[in-house]
XYZ file of C-alpha atoms in Angstrom:
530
model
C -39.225 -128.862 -102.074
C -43.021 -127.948 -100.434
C -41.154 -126.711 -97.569
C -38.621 -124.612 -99.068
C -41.552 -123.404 -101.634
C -44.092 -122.677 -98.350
C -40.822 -120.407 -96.914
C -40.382 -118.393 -99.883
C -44.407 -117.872 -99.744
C -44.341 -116.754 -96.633
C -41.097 -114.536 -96.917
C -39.001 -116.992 -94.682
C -36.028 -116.014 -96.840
C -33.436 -113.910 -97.440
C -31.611 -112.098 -100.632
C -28.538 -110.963 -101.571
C -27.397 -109.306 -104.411
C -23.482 -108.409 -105.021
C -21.946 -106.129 -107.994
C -18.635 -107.690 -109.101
C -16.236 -106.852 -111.440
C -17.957 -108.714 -114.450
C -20.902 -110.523 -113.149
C -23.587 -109.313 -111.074
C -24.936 -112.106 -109.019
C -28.058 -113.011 -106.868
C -28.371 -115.768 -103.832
C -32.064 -116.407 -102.174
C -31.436 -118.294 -98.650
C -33.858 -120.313 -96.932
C -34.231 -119.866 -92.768
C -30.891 -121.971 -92.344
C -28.757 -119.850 -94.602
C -28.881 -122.283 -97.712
C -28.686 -121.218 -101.130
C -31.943 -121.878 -102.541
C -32.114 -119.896 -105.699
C -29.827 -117.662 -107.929
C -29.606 -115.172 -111.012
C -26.794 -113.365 -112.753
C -26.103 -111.189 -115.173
C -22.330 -110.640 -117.189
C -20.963 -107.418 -117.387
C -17.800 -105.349 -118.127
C -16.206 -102.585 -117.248
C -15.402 -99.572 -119.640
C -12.235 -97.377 -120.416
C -13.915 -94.094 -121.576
C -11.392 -91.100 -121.766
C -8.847 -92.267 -119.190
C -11.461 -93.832 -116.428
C -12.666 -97.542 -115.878
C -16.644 -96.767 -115.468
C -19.846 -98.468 -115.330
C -22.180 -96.424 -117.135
C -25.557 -95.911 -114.964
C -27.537 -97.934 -117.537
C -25.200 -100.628 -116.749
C -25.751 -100.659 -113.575
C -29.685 -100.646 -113.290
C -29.990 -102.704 -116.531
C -27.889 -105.297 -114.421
C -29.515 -104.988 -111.302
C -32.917 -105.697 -113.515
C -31.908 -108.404 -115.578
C -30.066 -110.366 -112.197
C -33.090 -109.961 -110.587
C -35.237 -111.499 -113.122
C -32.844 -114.668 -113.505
C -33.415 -114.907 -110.095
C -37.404 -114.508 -109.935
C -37.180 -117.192 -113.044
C -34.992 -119.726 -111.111
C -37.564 -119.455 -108.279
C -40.523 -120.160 -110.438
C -38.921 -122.983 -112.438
C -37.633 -124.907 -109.176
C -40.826 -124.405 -106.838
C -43.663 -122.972 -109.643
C -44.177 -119.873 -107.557
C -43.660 -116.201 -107.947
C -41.648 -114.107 -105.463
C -43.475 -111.662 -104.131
C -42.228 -111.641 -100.598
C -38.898 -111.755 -99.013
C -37.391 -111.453 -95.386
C -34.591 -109.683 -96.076
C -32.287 -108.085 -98.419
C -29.201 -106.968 -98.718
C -26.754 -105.181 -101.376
C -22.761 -105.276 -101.749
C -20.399 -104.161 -104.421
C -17.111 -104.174 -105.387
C -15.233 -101.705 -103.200
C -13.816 -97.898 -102.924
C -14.325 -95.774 -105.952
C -16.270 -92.227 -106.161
C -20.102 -91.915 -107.231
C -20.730 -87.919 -106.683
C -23.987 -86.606 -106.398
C -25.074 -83.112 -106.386
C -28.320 -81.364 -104.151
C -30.892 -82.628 -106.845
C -29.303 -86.089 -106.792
C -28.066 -86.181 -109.983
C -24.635 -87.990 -110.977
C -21.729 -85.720 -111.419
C -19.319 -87.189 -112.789
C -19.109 -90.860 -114.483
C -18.716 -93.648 -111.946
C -14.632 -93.855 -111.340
C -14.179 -97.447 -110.232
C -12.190 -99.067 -107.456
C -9.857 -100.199 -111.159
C -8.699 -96.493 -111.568
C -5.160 -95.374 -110.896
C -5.188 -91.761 -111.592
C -5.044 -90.554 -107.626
C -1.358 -91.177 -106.630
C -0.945 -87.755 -105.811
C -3.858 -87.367 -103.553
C -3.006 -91.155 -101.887
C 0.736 -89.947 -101.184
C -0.729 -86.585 -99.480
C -3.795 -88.140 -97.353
C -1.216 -90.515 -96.060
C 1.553 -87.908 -95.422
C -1.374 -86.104 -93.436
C -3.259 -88.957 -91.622
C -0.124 -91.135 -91.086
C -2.698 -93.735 -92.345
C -2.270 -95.476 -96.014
C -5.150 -94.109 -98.186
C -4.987 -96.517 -101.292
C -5.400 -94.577 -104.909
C -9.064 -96.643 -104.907
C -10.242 -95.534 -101.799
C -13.170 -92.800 -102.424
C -11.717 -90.295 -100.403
C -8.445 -90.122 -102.574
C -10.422 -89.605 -105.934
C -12.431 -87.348 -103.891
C -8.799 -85.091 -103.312
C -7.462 -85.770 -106.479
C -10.690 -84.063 -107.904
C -10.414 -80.583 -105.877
C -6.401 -80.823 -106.627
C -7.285 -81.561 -110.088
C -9.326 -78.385 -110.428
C -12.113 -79.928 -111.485
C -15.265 -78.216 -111.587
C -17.813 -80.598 -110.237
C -16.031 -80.530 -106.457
C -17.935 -77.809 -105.708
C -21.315 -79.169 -105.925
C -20.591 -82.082 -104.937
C -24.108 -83.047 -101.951
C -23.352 -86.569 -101.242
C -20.489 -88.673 -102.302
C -20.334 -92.512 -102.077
C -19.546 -96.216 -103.069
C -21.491 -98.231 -105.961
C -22.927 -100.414 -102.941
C -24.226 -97.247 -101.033
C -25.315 -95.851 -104.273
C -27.618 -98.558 -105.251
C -28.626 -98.929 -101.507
C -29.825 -95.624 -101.271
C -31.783 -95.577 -104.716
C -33.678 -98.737 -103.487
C -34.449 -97.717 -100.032
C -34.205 -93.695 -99.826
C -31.035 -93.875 -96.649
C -27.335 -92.771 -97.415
C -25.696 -95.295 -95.574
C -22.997 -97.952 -96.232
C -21.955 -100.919 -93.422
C -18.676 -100.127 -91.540
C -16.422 -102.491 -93.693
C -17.256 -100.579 -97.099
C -17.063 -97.302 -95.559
C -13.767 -98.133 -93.543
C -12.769 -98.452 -97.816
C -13.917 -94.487 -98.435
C -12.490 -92.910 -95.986
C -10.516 -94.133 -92.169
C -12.902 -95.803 -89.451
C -11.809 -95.054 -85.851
C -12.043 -98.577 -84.265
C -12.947 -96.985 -81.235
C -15.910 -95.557 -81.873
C -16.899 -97.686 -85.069
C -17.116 -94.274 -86.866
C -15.304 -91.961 -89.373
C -12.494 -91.017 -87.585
C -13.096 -87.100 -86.870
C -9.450 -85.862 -86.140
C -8.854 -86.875 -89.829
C -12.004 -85.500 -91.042
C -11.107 -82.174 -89.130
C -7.500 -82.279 -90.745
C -9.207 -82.983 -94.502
C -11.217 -79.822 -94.087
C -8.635 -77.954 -92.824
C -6.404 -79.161 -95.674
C -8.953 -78.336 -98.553
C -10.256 -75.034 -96.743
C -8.476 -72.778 -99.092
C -10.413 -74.052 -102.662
C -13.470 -72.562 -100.540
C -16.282 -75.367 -101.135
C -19.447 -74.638 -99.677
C -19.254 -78.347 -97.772
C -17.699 -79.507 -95.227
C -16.617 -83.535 -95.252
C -18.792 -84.683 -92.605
C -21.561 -83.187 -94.546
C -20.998 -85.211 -97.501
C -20.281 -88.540 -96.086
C -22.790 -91.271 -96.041
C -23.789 -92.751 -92.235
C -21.929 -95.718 -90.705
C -23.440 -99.021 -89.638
C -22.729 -101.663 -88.062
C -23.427 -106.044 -89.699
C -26.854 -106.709 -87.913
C -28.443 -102.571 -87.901
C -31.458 -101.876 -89.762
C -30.916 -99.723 -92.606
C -34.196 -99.171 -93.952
C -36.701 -101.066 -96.293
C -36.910 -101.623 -99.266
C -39.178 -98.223 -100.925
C -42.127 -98.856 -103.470
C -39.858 -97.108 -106.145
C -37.205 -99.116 -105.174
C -39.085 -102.177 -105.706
C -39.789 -101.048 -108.814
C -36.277 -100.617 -109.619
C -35.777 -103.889 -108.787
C -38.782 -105.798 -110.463
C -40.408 -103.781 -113.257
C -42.969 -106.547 -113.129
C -44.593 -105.108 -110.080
C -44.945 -108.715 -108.475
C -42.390 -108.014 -105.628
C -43.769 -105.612 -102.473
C -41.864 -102.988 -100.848
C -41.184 -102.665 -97.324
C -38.380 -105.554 -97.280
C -35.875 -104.568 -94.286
C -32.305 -104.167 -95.471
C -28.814 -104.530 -94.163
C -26.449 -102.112 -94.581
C -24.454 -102.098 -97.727
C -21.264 -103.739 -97.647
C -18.295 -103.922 -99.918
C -16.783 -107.522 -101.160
C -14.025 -107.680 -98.815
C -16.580 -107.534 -96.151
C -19.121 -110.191 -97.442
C -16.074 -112.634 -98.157
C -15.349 -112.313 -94.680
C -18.507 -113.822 -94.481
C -19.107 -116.467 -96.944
C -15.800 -117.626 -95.877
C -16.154 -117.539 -92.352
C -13.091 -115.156 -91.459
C -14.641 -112.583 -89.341
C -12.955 -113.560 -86.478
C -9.231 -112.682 -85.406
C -5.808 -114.759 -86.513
C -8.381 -115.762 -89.502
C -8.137 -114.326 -92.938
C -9.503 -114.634 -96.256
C -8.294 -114.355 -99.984
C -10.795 -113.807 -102.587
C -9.595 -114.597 -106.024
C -11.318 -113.682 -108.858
C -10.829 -110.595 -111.515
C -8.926 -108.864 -108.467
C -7.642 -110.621 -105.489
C -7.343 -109.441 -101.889
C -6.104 -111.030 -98.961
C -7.802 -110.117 -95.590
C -6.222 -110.812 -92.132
C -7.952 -110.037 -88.718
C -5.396 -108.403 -86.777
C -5.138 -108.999 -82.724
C -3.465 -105.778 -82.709
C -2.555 -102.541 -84.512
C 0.725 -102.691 -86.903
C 4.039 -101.709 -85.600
C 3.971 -98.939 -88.869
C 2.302 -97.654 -91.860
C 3.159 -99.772 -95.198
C 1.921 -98.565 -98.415
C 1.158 -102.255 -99.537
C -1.107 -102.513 -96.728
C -4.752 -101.133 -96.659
C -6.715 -101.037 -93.101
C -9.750 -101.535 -93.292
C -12.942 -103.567 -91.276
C -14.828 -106.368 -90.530
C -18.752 -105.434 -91.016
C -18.856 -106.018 -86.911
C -15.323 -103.205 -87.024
C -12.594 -105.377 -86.062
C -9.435 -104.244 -87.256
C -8.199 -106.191 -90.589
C -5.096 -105.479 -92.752
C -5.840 -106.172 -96.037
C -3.597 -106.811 -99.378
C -5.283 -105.521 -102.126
C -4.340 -106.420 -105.954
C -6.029 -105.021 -109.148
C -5.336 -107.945 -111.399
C -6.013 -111.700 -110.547
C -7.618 -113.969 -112.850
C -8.003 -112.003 -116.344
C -4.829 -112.838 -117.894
C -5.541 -116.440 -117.172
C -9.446 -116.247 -118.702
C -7.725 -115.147 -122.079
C -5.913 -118.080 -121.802
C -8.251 -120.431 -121.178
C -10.681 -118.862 -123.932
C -7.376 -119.240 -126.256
C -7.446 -123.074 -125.793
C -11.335 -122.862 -126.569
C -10.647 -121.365 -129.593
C -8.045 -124.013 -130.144
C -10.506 -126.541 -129.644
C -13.109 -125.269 -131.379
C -11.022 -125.091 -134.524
C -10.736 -129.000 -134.462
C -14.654 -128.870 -134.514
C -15.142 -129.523 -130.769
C -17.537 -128.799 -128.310
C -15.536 -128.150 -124.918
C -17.312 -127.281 -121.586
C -16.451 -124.275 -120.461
C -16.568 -125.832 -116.064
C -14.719 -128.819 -117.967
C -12.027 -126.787 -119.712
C -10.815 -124.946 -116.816
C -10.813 -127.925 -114.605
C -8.978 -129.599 -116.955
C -6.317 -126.774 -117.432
C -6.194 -126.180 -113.792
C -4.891 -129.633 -112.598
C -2.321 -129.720 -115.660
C -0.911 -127.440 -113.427
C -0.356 -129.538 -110.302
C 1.922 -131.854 -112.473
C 4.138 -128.838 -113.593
C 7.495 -128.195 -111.945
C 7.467 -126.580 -108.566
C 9.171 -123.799 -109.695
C 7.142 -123.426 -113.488
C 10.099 -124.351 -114.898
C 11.702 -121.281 -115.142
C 8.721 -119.557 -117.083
C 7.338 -115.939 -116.137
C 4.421 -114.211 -116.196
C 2.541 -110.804 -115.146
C -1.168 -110.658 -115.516
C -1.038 -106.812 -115.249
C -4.240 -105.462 -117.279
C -4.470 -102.657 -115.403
C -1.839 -101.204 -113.268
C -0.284 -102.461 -109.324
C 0.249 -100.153 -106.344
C 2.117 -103.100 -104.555
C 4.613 -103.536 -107.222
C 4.783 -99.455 -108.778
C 2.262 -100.152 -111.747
C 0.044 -97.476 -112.744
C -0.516 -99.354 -115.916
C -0.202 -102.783 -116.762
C 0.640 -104.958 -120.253
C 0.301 -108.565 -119.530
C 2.586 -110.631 -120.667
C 4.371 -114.150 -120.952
C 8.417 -114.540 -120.557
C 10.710 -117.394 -120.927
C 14.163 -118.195 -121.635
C 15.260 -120.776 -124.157
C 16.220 -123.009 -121.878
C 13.261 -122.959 -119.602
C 11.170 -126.107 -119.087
C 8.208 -125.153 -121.265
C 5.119 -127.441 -121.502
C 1.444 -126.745 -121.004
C 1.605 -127.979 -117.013
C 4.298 -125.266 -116.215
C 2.257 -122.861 -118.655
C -0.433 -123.213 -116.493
C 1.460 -123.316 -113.484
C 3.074 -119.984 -114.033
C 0.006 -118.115 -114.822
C -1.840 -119.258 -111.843
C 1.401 -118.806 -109.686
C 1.158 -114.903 -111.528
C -2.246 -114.398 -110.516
C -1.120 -114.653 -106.871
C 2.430 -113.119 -106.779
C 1.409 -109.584 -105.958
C -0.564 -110.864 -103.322
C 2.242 -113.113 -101.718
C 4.167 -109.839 -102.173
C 1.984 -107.933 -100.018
C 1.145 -110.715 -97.911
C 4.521 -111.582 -97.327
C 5.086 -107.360 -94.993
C 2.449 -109.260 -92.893
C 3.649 -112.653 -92.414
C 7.688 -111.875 -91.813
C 8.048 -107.916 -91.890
C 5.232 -107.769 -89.305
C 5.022 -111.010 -87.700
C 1.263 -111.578 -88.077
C -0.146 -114.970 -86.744
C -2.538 -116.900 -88.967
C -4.267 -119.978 -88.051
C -5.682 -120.488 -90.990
C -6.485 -119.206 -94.640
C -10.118 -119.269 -96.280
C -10.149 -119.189 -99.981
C -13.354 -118.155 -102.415
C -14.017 -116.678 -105.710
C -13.407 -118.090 -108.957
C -9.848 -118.759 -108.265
C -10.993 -122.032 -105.871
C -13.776 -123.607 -108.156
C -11.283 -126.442 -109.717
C -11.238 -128.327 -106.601
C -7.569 -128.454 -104.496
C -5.645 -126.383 -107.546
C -5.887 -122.537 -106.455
C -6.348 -123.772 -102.628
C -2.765 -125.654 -102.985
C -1.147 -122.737 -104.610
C -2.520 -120.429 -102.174
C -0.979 -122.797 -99.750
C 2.570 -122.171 -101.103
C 2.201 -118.753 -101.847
C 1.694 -118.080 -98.470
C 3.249 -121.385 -96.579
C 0.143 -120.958 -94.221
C -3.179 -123.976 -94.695
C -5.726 -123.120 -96.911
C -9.890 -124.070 -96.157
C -12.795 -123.800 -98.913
C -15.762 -123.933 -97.441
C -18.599 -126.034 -99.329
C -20.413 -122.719 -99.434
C -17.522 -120.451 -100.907
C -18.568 -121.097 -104.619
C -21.688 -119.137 -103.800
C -19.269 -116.158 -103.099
C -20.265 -112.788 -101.840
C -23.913 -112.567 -102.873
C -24.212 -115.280 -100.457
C -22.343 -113.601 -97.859
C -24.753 -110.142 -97.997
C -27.881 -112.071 -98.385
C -26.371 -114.347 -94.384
C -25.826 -110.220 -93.599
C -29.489 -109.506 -94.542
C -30.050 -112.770 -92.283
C -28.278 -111.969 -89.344
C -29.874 -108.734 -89.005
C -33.402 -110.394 -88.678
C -32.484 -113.285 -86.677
C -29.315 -112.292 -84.338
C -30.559 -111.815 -81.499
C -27.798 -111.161 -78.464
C -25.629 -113.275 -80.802
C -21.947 -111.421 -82.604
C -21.666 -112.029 -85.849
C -18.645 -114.023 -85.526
C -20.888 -116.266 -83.224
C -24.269 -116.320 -85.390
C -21.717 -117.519 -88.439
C -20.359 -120.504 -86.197
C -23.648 -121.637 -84.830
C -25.976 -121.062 -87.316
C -24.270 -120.465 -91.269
C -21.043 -122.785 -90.698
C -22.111 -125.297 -87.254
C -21.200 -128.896 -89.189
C -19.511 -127.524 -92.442
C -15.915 -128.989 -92.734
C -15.093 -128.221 -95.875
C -11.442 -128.888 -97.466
C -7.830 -127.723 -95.863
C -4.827 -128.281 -98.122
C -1.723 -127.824 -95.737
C 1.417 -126.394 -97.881
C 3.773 -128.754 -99.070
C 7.142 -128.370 -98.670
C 8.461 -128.526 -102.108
C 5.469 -126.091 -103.324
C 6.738 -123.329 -101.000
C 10.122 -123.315 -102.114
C 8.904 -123.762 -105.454
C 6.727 -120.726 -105.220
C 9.909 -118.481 -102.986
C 11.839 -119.365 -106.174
C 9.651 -117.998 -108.589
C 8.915 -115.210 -106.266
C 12.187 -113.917 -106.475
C 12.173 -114.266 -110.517
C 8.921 -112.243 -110.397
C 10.362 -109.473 -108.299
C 13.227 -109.327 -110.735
C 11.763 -109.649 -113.762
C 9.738 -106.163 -112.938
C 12.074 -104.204 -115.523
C 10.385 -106.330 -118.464
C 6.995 -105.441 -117.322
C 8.334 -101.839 -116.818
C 10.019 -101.709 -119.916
C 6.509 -103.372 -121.948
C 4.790 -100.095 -120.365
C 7.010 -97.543 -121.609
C 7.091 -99.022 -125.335
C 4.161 -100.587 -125.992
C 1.264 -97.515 -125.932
């Protein structure tokens, strides 16, 4: 305890704070990459006239509040204040459009990586690029916008991600890390920069609406895991700790986006190794040895933070449908006058599950809050199917939703793994998904018929994975990153592989093929229910 407490003195450490979907969360390492100290702070999303925001308020209310959990978790552990730190770093939740005008000042409300209002724009960037740009990816909203009419486009100064946004607030540079940007807008691999023929072809493309920009103008600079990206600014520590007990001048990393720090925290920088992080979205990352033979619409490229070339499988829904669920039975419980812990109640759920019938039993479910590119969603109603006949009981209730959670993943993932003949060695799981330990790693497994890993660390998530960023950048040396995570963040960590079982897969190819059939019910809940 004196020693970790004499490291945080002497700024020894280093921080990382990450934006998700509905919790904002803080890790302090020590020198050897441990988690130390953390703070949170639960948020949600808003639907306000058609767009999934987070209001600015949210944001830097957040920010302040996750902070302070943090700076209290310090004190009560090692009963001192922190003043000083090493390094920091900031990630975010991917994609989506933050516009700024010349003065700075916010456009438009935040649209979120959640939105599906740019199919248009995605079909025509792609058309033109002969590249998939996603409906989330910044760019696309960007399009969308000027196609759209809208009147902000032209004064639009700087345009970014929420990561890049709160990076440059806090340390004055408009910058992101190449794995977030490669998520506004393509990344030639090459050069480990925005790829210029496409910028050229964008401005060429938008010429006639006559804005006084040009796209190169308005882009944020690329950099690479292990740059400096500035330090932290006196009014950016402010921003940070109203208090006034933390000093500016911290060095940062460059912002990255959470596909990029799960690559991290889970190891999976490195290629024929992917990651899937499962939590109110889901995404499956694979680190390709070479380019695909074409372009699939399912199938986002995007980055490491070093700018190795990853195909990734990106899903808007995940574990949301399954929370209600869960918060139903706590209700349930709490009716008969009992006290259930929450950790205890989805443990207990979650391995009810594991005794259900490989196939659920003939049940079906879509967890489709919001809408599905993979699948042709751009809504979604979630919802819970059976036929009389079907083997319902609470294991294959379980079962089903947490086989639901993953099915359009396996549906993406499934172009890679037979359509494309990608090699895997190995899967890395993190995110909420993987906390009930061996449940969501063994239906990964089938999903995918490919072994799944959890690293001891991968609970910590992708506030740990920035805050090893912010690390790497001070201590690296002539080291990669894919070496500096092997020798110095993973070097003795085994943590748990779950090889798929036989019976799982087939289970899981059985309700696959259900799922992709029962599509017309989720269709046909769209269309009636408003």
């Amino acid at each position: 305890m004196n020693d970790v407490k004499t490291s945080i003195q002497n700024g020894k450490t280093a921080l990382g704070i990450e934006f998700g979907s509905t919790r904002i969360k803080a890790v302090l390492v020590d020198e050897e990459n441990k988690p130390i100290a953390s703070g949170s702070h639960d948020w949600e999303n808003r639907y306000v006239d058609g767009i999934w925001t987070y209001t600015l308020d949210d944001i830097w209310t957040g920010l302040k509040d996750c902070y302070h959990d943090l700076a209290k978790d310090v004190k009560a552990k090692y009963d001192t204040e922190l003043s000083v730190i090493g390094a920091l770093g900031f990630s975010a939740m991917m994609h989506g459009y933050m516009a700024f005008d010349k003065t700075g000042e916010l456009l438009v409300p935040f649209r979120t990586w959640r939105n599906t209002i740019t199919e248009e724009a995605s079909k025509e960037l792609t058309e033109l690029f002969d590249f998939h740009i996603p409906q989330r990816w910044s760019i696309a909203h960007l399009y969308q916008a000027a196609k759209n009419g809208e009147e902000h486009v032209k004064d639009v100064a700087f345009f970014t991600t929420l990561a890049g946004y709160i990076h440059w607030k806090l340390t004055g540079k408009k910058v992101l890390g190449v794995g977030e940007a490669s998520g506004m807008f393509p990344i030639d691999i090459s050069t480990g920069n925005w790829n210029t023929r496409m910028i050229d072809q964008f401005d060429e493309r938008i010429s006639p609406k006559g804005y006084p920009w040009k796209l190169g103008e308005i882009l944020p600079e690329v950099l690479t895991a292990g740059e400096r990206a500035g330090e932290l600014t006196e009014e950016g520590a402010k921003l940070l700790d109203p208090t006034g007990v933390l000093k500016a001048g911290i060095p940062v990393c460059p912002p990255e986006g959470d596909a990029g720090t799960g690559m991290v925290a889970t190891n999976s920088v490195k290629v024929r190794t992917g990651n899937v992080s499962a939590g109110t979205s889901v995404f499956g990352m694979v680190v390709l040895e070479k380019e695909l033979k074409k372009v699939h619409d399912e199938i986002d490229l995007v980055t490491t933070p070093s700018g190795d070339l990853v195909a990734m499988v990106h899903c808007n829904n995940c574990t949301s449908d399954l929370n209600a669920w869960v918060g139903i039975f706590k209700e349930f419980a709490e009716a008969f006058g009992m006290e259930v812990d929450q950790n205890q109640l989805f443990g207990t759920l979650y391995r009810k599950a594991l005794e259900g019938d490989a196939d659920c039993g003939g049940l079906l479910a879509y967890n489709y809050f919001s809408g599905e590119h993979i699948t042709g969603f751009e809504e979604g109603r979630p919802l819970f199917v059976r036929t009389p006949n079907s083997h319902f009981n609470l294991a294959n209730f379980m079962r089903v939703n947490l086989f639901a959670s993953l099915g359009v993943l396996k549906t993406g993932m499934d172009i890679l793994l037979k359509e494309e003949g990608v090699k895997l060695d190995e899967i890395l799981g993190h995110g909420g998904l993987f906390k009930t330990k061996g449940v969501g790693q063994s239906i990964l497994a089938a999903a995918l018929d490919t072994p799944v890993s959890v690293m001891e660390t991968a609970g910590e998530g992708g506030a740990w994975g920035i805050a090893v960023l912010a690390s790497y950048m001070l201590n690296k040396g002539e080291e990669t990153l894919d070496a500096y995570l092997a020798d110095n963040v993973f070097a003795g960590q085994e943590g748990s592989r779950i090889e798929p079982k036989p019976e799982d897969v087939e289970g899981f190819e059985v309700f696959a093929k259900r799922y992709l059939s029962g599509l017309s019910i989720e269709r046909a809940a769209v269309d009636s229910l408003k």
